[in-house]
Coordinates of C-alpha atoms and ligand atoms in Angstrom, one line a residue:
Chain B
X1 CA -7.4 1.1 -8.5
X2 CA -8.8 0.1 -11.8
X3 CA -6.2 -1.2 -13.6
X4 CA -6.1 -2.3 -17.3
X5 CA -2.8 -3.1 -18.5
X6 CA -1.1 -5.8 -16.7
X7 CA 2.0 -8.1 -16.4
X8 CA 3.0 -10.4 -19.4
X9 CA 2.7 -14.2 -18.5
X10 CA 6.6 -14.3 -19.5
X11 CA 7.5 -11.7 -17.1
X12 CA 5.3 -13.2 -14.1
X13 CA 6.8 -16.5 -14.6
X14 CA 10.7 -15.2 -14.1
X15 CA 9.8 -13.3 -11.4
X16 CA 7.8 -16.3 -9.5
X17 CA 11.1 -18.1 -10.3
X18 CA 13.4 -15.5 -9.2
X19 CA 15.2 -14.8 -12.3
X20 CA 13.8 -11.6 -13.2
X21 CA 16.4 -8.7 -13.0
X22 CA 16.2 -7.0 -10.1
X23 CA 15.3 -3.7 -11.7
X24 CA 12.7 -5.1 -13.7
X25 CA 11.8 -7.6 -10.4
X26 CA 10.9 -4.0 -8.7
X27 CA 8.8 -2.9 -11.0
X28 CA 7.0 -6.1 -11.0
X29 CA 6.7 -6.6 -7.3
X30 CA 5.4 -3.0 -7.2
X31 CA 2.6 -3.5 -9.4
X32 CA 1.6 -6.9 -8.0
X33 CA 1.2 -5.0 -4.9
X34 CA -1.6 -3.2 -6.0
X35 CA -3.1 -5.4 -8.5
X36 CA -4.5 -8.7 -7.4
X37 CA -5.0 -10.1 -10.5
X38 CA -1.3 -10.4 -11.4
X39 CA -0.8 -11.1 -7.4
X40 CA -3.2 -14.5 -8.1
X41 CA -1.1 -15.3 -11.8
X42 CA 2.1 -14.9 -9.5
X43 CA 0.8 -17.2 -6.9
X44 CA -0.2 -19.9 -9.8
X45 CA 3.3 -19.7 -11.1
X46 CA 5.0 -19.9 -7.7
X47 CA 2.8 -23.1 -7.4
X48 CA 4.1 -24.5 -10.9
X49 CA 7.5 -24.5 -9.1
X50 CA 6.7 -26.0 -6.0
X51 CA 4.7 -28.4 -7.9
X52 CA 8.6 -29.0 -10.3
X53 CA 10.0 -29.2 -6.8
X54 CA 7.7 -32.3 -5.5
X55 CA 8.6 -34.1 -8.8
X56 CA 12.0 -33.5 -8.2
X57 CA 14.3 -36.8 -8.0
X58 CA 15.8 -36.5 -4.5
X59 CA 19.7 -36.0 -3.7
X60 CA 21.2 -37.9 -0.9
X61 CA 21.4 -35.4 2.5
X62 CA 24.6 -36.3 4.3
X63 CA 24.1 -37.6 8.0
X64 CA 26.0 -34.6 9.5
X65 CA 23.6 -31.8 7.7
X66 CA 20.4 -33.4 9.0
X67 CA 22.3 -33.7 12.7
X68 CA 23.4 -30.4 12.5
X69 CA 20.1 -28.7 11.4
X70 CA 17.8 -30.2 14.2
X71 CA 20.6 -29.1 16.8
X72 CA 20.3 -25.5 15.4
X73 CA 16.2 -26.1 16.3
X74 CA 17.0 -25.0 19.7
X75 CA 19.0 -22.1 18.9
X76 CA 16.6 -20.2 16.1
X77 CA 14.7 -17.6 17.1
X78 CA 11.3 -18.3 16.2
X79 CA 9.6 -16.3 13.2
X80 CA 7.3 -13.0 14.7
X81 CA 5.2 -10.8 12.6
X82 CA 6.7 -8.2 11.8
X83 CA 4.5 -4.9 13.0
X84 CA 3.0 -3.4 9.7
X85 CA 4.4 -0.7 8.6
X86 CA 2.2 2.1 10.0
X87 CA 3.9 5.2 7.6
X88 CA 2.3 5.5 4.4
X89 CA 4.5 6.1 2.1
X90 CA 3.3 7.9 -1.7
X91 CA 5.6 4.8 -3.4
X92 CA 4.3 1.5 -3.7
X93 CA 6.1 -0.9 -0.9
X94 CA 8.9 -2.5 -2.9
X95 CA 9.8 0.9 -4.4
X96 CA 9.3 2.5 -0.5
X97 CA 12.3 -0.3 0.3
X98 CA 15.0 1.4 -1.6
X99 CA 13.9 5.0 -0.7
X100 CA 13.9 4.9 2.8
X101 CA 12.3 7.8 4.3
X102 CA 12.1 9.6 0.6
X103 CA 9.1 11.0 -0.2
X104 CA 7.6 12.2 -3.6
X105 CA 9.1 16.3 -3.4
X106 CA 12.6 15.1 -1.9
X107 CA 13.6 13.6 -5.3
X108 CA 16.1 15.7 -7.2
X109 CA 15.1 15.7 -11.0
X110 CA 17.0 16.4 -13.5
X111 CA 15.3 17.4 -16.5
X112 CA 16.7 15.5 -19.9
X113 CA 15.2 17.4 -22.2
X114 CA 12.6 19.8 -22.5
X115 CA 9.2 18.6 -20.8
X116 CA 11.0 15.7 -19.5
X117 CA 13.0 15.0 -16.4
X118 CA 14.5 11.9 -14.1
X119 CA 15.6 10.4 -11.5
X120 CA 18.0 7.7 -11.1
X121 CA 17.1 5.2 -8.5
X122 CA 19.2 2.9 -6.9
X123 CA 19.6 -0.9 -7.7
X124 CA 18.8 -4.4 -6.0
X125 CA 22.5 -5.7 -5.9
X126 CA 23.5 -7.9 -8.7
X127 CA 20.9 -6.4 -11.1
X128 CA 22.4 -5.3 -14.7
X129 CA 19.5 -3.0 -15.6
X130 CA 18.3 0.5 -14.9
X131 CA 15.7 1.2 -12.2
X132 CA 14.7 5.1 -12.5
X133 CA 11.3 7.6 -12.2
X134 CA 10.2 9.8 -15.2
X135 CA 8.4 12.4 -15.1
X136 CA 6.8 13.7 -18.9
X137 CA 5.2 17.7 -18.4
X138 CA 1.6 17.4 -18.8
X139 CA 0.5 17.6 -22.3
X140 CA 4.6 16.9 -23.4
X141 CA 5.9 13.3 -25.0
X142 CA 8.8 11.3 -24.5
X143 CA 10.3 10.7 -27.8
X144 CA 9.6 7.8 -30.0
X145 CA 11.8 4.7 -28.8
X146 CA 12.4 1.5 -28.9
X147 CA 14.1 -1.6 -26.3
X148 CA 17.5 -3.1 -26.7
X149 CA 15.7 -5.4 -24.2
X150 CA 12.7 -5.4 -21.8
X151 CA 10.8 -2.5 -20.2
X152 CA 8.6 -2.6 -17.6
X153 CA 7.2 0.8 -16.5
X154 CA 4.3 1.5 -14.0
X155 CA 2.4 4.4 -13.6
X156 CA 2.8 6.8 -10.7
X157 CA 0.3 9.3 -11.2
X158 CA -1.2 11.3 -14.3
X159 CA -1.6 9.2 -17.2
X160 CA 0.1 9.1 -20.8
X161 CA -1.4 7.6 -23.8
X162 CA 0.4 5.6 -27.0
X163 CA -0.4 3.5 -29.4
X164 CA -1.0 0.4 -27.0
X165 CA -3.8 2.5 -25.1
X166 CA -4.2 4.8 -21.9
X167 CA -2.2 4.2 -19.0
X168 CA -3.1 5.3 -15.7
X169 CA -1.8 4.8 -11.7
X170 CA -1.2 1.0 -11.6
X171 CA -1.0 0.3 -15.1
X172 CA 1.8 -1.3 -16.3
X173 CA 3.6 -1.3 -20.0
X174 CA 5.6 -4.9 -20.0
X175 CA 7.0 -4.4 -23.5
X176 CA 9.7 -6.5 -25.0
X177 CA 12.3 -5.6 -27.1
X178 CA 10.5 -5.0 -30.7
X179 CA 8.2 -2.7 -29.6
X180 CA 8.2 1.3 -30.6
X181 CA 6.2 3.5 -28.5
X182 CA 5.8 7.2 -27.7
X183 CA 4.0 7.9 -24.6
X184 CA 2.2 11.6 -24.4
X185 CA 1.6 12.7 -21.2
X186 CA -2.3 13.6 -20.7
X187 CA -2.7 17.9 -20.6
X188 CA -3.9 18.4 -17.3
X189 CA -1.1 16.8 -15.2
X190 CA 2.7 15.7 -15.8
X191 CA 2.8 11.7 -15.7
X192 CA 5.4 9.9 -13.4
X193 CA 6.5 6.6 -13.8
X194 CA 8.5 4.1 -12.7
X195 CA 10.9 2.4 -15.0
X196 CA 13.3 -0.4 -15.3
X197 CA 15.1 -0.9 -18.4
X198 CA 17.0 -4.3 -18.9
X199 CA 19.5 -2.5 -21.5
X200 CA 19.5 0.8 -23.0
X201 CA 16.5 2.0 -24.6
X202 CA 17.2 2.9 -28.1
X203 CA 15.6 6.7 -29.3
X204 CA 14.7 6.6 -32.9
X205 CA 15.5 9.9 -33.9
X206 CA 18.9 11.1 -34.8
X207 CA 18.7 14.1 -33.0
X208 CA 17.9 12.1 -29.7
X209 CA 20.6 9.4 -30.4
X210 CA 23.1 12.4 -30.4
X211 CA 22.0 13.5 -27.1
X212 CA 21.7 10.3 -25.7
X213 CA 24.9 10.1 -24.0
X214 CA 23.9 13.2 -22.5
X215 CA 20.3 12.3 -21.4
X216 CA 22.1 9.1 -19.8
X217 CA 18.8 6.8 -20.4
Chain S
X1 CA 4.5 -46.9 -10.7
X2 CA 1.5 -45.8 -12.7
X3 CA 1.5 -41.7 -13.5
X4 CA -1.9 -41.8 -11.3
X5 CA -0.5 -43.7 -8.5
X6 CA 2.2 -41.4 -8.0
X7 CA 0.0 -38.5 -8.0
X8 CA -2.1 -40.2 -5.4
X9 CA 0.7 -40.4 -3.8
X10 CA 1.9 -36.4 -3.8
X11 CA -2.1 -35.6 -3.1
X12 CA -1.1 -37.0 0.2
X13 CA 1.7 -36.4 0.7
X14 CA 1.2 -32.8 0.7
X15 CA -1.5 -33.3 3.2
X16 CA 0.6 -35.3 5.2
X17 CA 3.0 -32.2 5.1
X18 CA 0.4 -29.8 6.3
X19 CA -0.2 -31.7 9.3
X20 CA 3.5 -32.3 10.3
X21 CA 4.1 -28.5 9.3
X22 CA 1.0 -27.5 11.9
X23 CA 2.2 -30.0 14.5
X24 CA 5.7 -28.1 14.3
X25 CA 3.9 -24.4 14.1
X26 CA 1.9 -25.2 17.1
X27 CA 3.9 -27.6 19.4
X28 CA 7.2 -27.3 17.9
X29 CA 7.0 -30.5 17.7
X30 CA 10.7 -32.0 16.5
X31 CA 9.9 -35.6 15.4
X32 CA 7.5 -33.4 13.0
X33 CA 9.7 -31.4 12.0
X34 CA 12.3 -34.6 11.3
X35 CA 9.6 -36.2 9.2
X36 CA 9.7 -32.1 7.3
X37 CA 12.8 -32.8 6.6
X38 CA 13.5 -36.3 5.1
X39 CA 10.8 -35.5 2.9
X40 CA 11.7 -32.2 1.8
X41 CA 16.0 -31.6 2.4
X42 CA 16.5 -34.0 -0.4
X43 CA 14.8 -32.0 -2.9
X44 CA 16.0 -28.5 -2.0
X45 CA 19.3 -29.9 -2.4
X46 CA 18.5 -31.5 -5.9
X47 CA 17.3 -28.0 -6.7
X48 CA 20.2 -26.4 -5.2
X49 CA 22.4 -28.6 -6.9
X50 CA 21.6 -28.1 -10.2
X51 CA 21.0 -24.3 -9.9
X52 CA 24.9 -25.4 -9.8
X53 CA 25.6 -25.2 -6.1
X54 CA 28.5 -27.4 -4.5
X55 CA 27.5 -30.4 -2.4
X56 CA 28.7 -28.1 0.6
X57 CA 27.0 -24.9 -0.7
X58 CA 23.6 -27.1 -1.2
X59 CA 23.9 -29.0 2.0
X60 CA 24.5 -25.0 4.0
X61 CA 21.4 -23.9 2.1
X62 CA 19.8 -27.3 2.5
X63 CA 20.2 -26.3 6.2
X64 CA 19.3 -22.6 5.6
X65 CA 15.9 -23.6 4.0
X66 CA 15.3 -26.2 6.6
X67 CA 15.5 -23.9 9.9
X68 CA 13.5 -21.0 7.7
X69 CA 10.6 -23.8 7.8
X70 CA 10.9 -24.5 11.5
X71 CA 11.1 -20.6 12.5
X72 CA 8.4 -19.7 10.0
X73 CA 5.9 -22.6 9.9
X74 CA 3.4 -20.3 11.4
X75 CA 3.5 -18.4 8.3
X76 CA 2.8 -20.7 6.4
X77 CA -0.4 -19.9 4.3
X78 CA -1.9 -23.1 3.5
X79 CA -4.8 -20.9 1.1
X80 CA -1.7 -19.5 -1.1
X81 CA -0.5 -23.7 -2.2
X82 CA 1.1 -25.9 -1.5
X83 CA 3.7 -27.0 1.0
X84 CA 6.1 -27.9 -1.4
X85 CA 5.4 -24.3 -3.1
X86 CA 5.9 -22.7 0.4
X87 CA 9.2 -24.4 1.0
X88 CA 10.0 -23.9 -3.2
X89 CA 10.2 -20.1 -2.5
X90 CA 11.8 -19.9 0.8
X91 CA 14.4 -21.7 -0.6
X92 CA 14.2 -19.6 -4.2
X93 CA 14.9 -16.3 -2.2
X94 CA 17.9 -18.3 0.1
X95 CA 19.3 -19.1 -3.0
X96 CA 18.9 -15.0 -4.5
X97 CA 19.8 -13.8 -1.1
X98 CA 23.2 -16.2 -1.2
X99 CA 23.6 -14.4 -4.7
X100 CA 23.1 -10.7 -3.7
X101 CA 25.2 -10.9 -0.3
X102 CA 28.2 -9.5 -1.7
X103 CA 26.2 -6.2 -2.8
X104 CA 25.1 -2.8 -1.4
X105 CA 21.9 -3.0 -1.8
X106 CA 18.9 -4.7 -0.1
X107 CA 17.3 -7.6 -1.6
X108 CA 14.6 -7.3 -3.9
X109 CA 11.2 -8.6 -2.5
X110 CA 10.1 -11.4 -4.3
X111 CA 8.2 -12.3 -1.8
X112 CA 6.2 -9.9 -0.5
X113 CA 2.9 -10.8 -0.1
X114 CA 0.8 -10.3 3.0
X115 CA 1.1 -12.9 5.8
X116 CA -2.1 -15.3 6.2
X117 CA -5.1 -13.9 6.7
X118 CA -6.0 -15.8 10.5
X119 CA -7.6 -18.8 10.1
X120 CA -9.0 -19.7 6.5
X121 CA -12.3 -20.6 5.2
X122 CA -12.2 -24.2 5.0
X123 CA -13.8 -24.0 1.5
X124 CA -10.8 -21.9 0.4
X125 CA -8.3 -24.8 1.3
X126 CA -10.3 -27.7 -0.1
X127 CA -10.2 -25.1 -3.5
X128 CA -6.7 -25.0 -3.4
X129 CA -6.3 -28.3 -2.4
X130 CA -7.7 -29.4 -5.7
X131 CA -6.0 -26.7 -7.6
X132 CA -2.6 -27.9 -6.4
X133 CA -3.9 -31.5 -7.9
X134 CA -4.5 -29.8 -11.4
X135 CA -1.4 -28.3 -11.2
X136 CA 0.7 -31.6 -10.1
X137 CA -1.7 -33.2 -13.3
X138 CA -0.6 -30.8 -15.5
X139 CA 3.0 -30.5 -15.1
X140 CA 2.4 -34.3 -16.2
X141 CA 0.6 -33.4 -19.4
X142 CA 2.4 -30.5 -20.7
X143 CA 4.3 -30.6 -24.1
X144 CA 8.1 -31.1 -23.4
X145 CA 9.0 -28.1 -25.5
X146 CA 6.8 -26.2 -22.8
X147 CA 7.9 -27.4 -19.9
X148 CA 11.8 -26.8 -20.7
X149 CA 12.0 -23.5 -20.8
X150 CA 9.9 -23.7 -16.8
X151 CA 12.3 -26.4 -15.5
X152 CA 15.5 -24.4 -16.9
X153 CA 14.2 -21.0 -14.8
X154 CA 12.2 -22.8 -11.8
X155 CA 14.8 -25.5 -11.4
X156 CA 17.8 -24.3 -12.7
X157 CA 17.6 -20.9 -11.8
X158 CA 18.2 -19.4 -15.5
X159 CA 16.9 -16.3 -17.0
X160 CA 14.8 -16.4 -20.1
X161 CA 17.8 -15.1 -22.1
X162 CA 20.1 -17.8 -20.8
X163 CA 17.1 -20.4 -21.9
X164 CA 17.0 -18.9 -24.9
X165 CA 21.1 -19.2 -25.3
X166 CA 20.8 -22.6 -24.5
X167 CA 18.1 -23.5 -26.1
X168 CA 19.3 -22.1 -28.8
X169 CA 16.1 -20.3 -29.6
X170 CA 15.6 -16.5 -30.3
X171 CA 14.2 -15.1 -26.8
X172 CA 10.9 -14.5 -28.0
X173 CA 10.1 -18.3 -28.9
X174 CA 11.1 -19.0 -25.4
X175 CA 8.7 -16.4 -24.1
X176 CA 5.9 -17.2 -26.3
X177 CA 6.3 -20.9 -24.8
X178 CA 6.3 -19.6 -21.7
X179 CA 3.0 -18.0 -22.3
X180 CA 1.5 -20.6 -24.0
X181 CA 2.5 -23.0 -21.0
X182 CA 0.8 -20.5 -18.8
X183 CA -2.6 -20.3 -21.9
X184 CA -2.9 -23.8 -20.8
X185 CA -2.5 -23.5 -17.3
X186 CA -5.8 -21.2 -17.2
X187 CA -7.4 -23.9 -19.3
X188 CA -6.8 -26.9 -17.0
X189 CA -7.7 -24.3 -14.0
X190 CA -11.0 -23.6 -15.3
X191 CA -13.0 -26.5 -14.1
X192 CA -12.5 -24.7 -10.6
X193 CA -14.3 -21.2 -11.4
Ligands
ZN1 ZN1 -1.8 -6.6 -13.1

């Protein structure tokens, strides 16, 4: 995969920490899977906190913890590989985790608008954004919008151009809240994509911000 | 203690980990494993602690963290950092697990990265071995108003809009420091390329 739009530094950094949202921490993981670059800047930044954690000033471990974890030693089952996961599934891995068994032509869309349709995906527990797939009709656009917070949306397959460039499978689009874009899907496929929202996207127009409630984005 | 002396002193000790962490992978070897833990329990708990766990919640996960090294030291992947990092994100996702029990779904993996590769090229580990040095050197260097915002999510557990809320900062100052922390970073790591 040749991929040219990546992760923002910000965005690696919460999710090496854990903080990310979960929607957003699912889009993430499922780019990292494919892209080693950001895999190696998420490594570095998990390293920046073990590196916090040795510096650390150390808090006093009662006796009885310490006694009671090395007579648990005997009792824990020892760590196996797990078998790799021989089914290929068409979503990356972290996505494949909350569809089990879905494939691609199981999901029910429901189209939004002309040329547009989605799916609502289900969320990590404790997560307060949005985690769903979009899928823009070849040669169509999603309207012009802006974030109430972050969005983080991976490419699936086709590819969709805006004003920050082509994006194609892997590609990511890590925008923050004060960008405006308006993706248009490429003519000779319809683009899907992943998409976590950390708060509901704002659509510039009038006309879309009526339907809005209605288009449930 | 002198800054460098107490580098020195991590330098080692993290090798000194990787050997008690192999003796308890290979011969479950429990004195090993005791060493593991006076080095390393009271640490998870300070982190545990002042991601604003109880002394009982922190102790359980203290526990948690410390059997998930014993079980999995064969995991451990010495060409991914070091062992403090290992250990830093088995106890991260014990803490996120903890958090998310109470929900429907599955966790979120945060951790999934392909299991160690068989044995690695010696090369590889002396690489990392000094890259975990720049990166102990640096977290010593680094502008306080950098390092903040990475001790507030790494230690603390907070997301960037909570840093921001407590830093009282608009979010994307906070970011931008994050990324500048991370500008320098690359810098100090590019001695190794
Ligand atoms: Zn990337």
């Amino acid at each position: 995969m040749n991929i040219h739009h990546h992760l923002d530094a910000a965005t690696l950094s919460a999710f090496a920490a854990g903080t990310l949202d979960g929607a957003l921490s699912v889009v993430a993981a499922s780019h990292i899977s494919s892209c080693s670059a950001c895999r190696a800047a998420a490594l570095k930044a998990e390293q920046v906190g073990g590196g916090l954690l040795a510096s650390l000033e150390a808090a006093a471990v009662s006796e009885d913890c310490r006694a009671q974890t090395l007579e648990r030693l005997d009792r824990a089952t020892l760590h196996r590989f797990p078998a790799k996961a021989s089914s290929k599934s068409e979503f990356p891995a972290p996505l494949a985790r909350l569809l089990p068994g879905m494939r691609l032509a199981d999901l029910k869309w429901k189209t939004k608008a002309p040329g547009w349709a989605m799916v609502d995906l289900p969320l990590p527990a404790g997560s307060r954004g949005k985690l769903f797939l979009v899928r823009v009709g070849a040669g169509k656009s999603m309207p012009l919008h802006g974030h109430g917070g972050s969005e983080i949306t991976l490419i699936l397959s086709g590819a969709y151009n805006d004003r920050l460039g082509r994006f194609a499978p892997g590609d990511v689009a890590d925008l923050d809240e004060a960008v405006e874009h308006e993706p248009v899907a490429e003519a000779d496929q319809p683009c899907i994509c992943l998409v976590a929202t950390e708060a509901p996207t704002r659509f510039k127009s009038r006309m879309v911000r009526l339907v809005q409630p209605f288009i449930g984005v | 203690m002198s800054k460098s002396d107490d580098r020195a002193l991590r330098r080692q000790d993290d090798q000194e980990a990787q050997r008690l962490l192999s003796g308890v992978a290979r011969n479950l070897d429990r004195t090993a494993f005791a060493e593991l833990f006076d080095a390393f329990a009271p640490k998870v708990k300070s982190v545990m602690m002042r991601k604003g766990a109880t002394h009982e919640l922190a102790e359980d996960l203290v526990q948690e963290t410390m059997i998930a090294v014993w079980t999995k030291a064969g995991l451990y992947d010495p060409t991914r950092g070091a062992v403090s990092t290992w250990i830093f994100t088995i106890a991260r996702n014990l803490w996120i697990d903890r958090h998310r029990r109470d929900g429907v779904m599955p966790l979120t993996v945060l951790d999934d990265y392909d299991p160690p590769s068989g044995e690695a090229g010696s090369d590889e580990v002396v690489w990392r071995k000094q890259e975990a040095q720049l990166i102990a050197q640096y977290l010593d260097e680094i502008p306080p108003e950098q390092k903040e915002p990475l001790i507030l999510s790494f230690v603390e557990g907070m997301a960037q809009g909570e840093i921001a809320r407590r830093l009282n900062l608009p979010l994307g100052t906070v970011k931008s420091r994050v990324r500048l922390a991370y500008g320098r970073l690359r810098k100090k790591l590019e001695v190794l390329q």
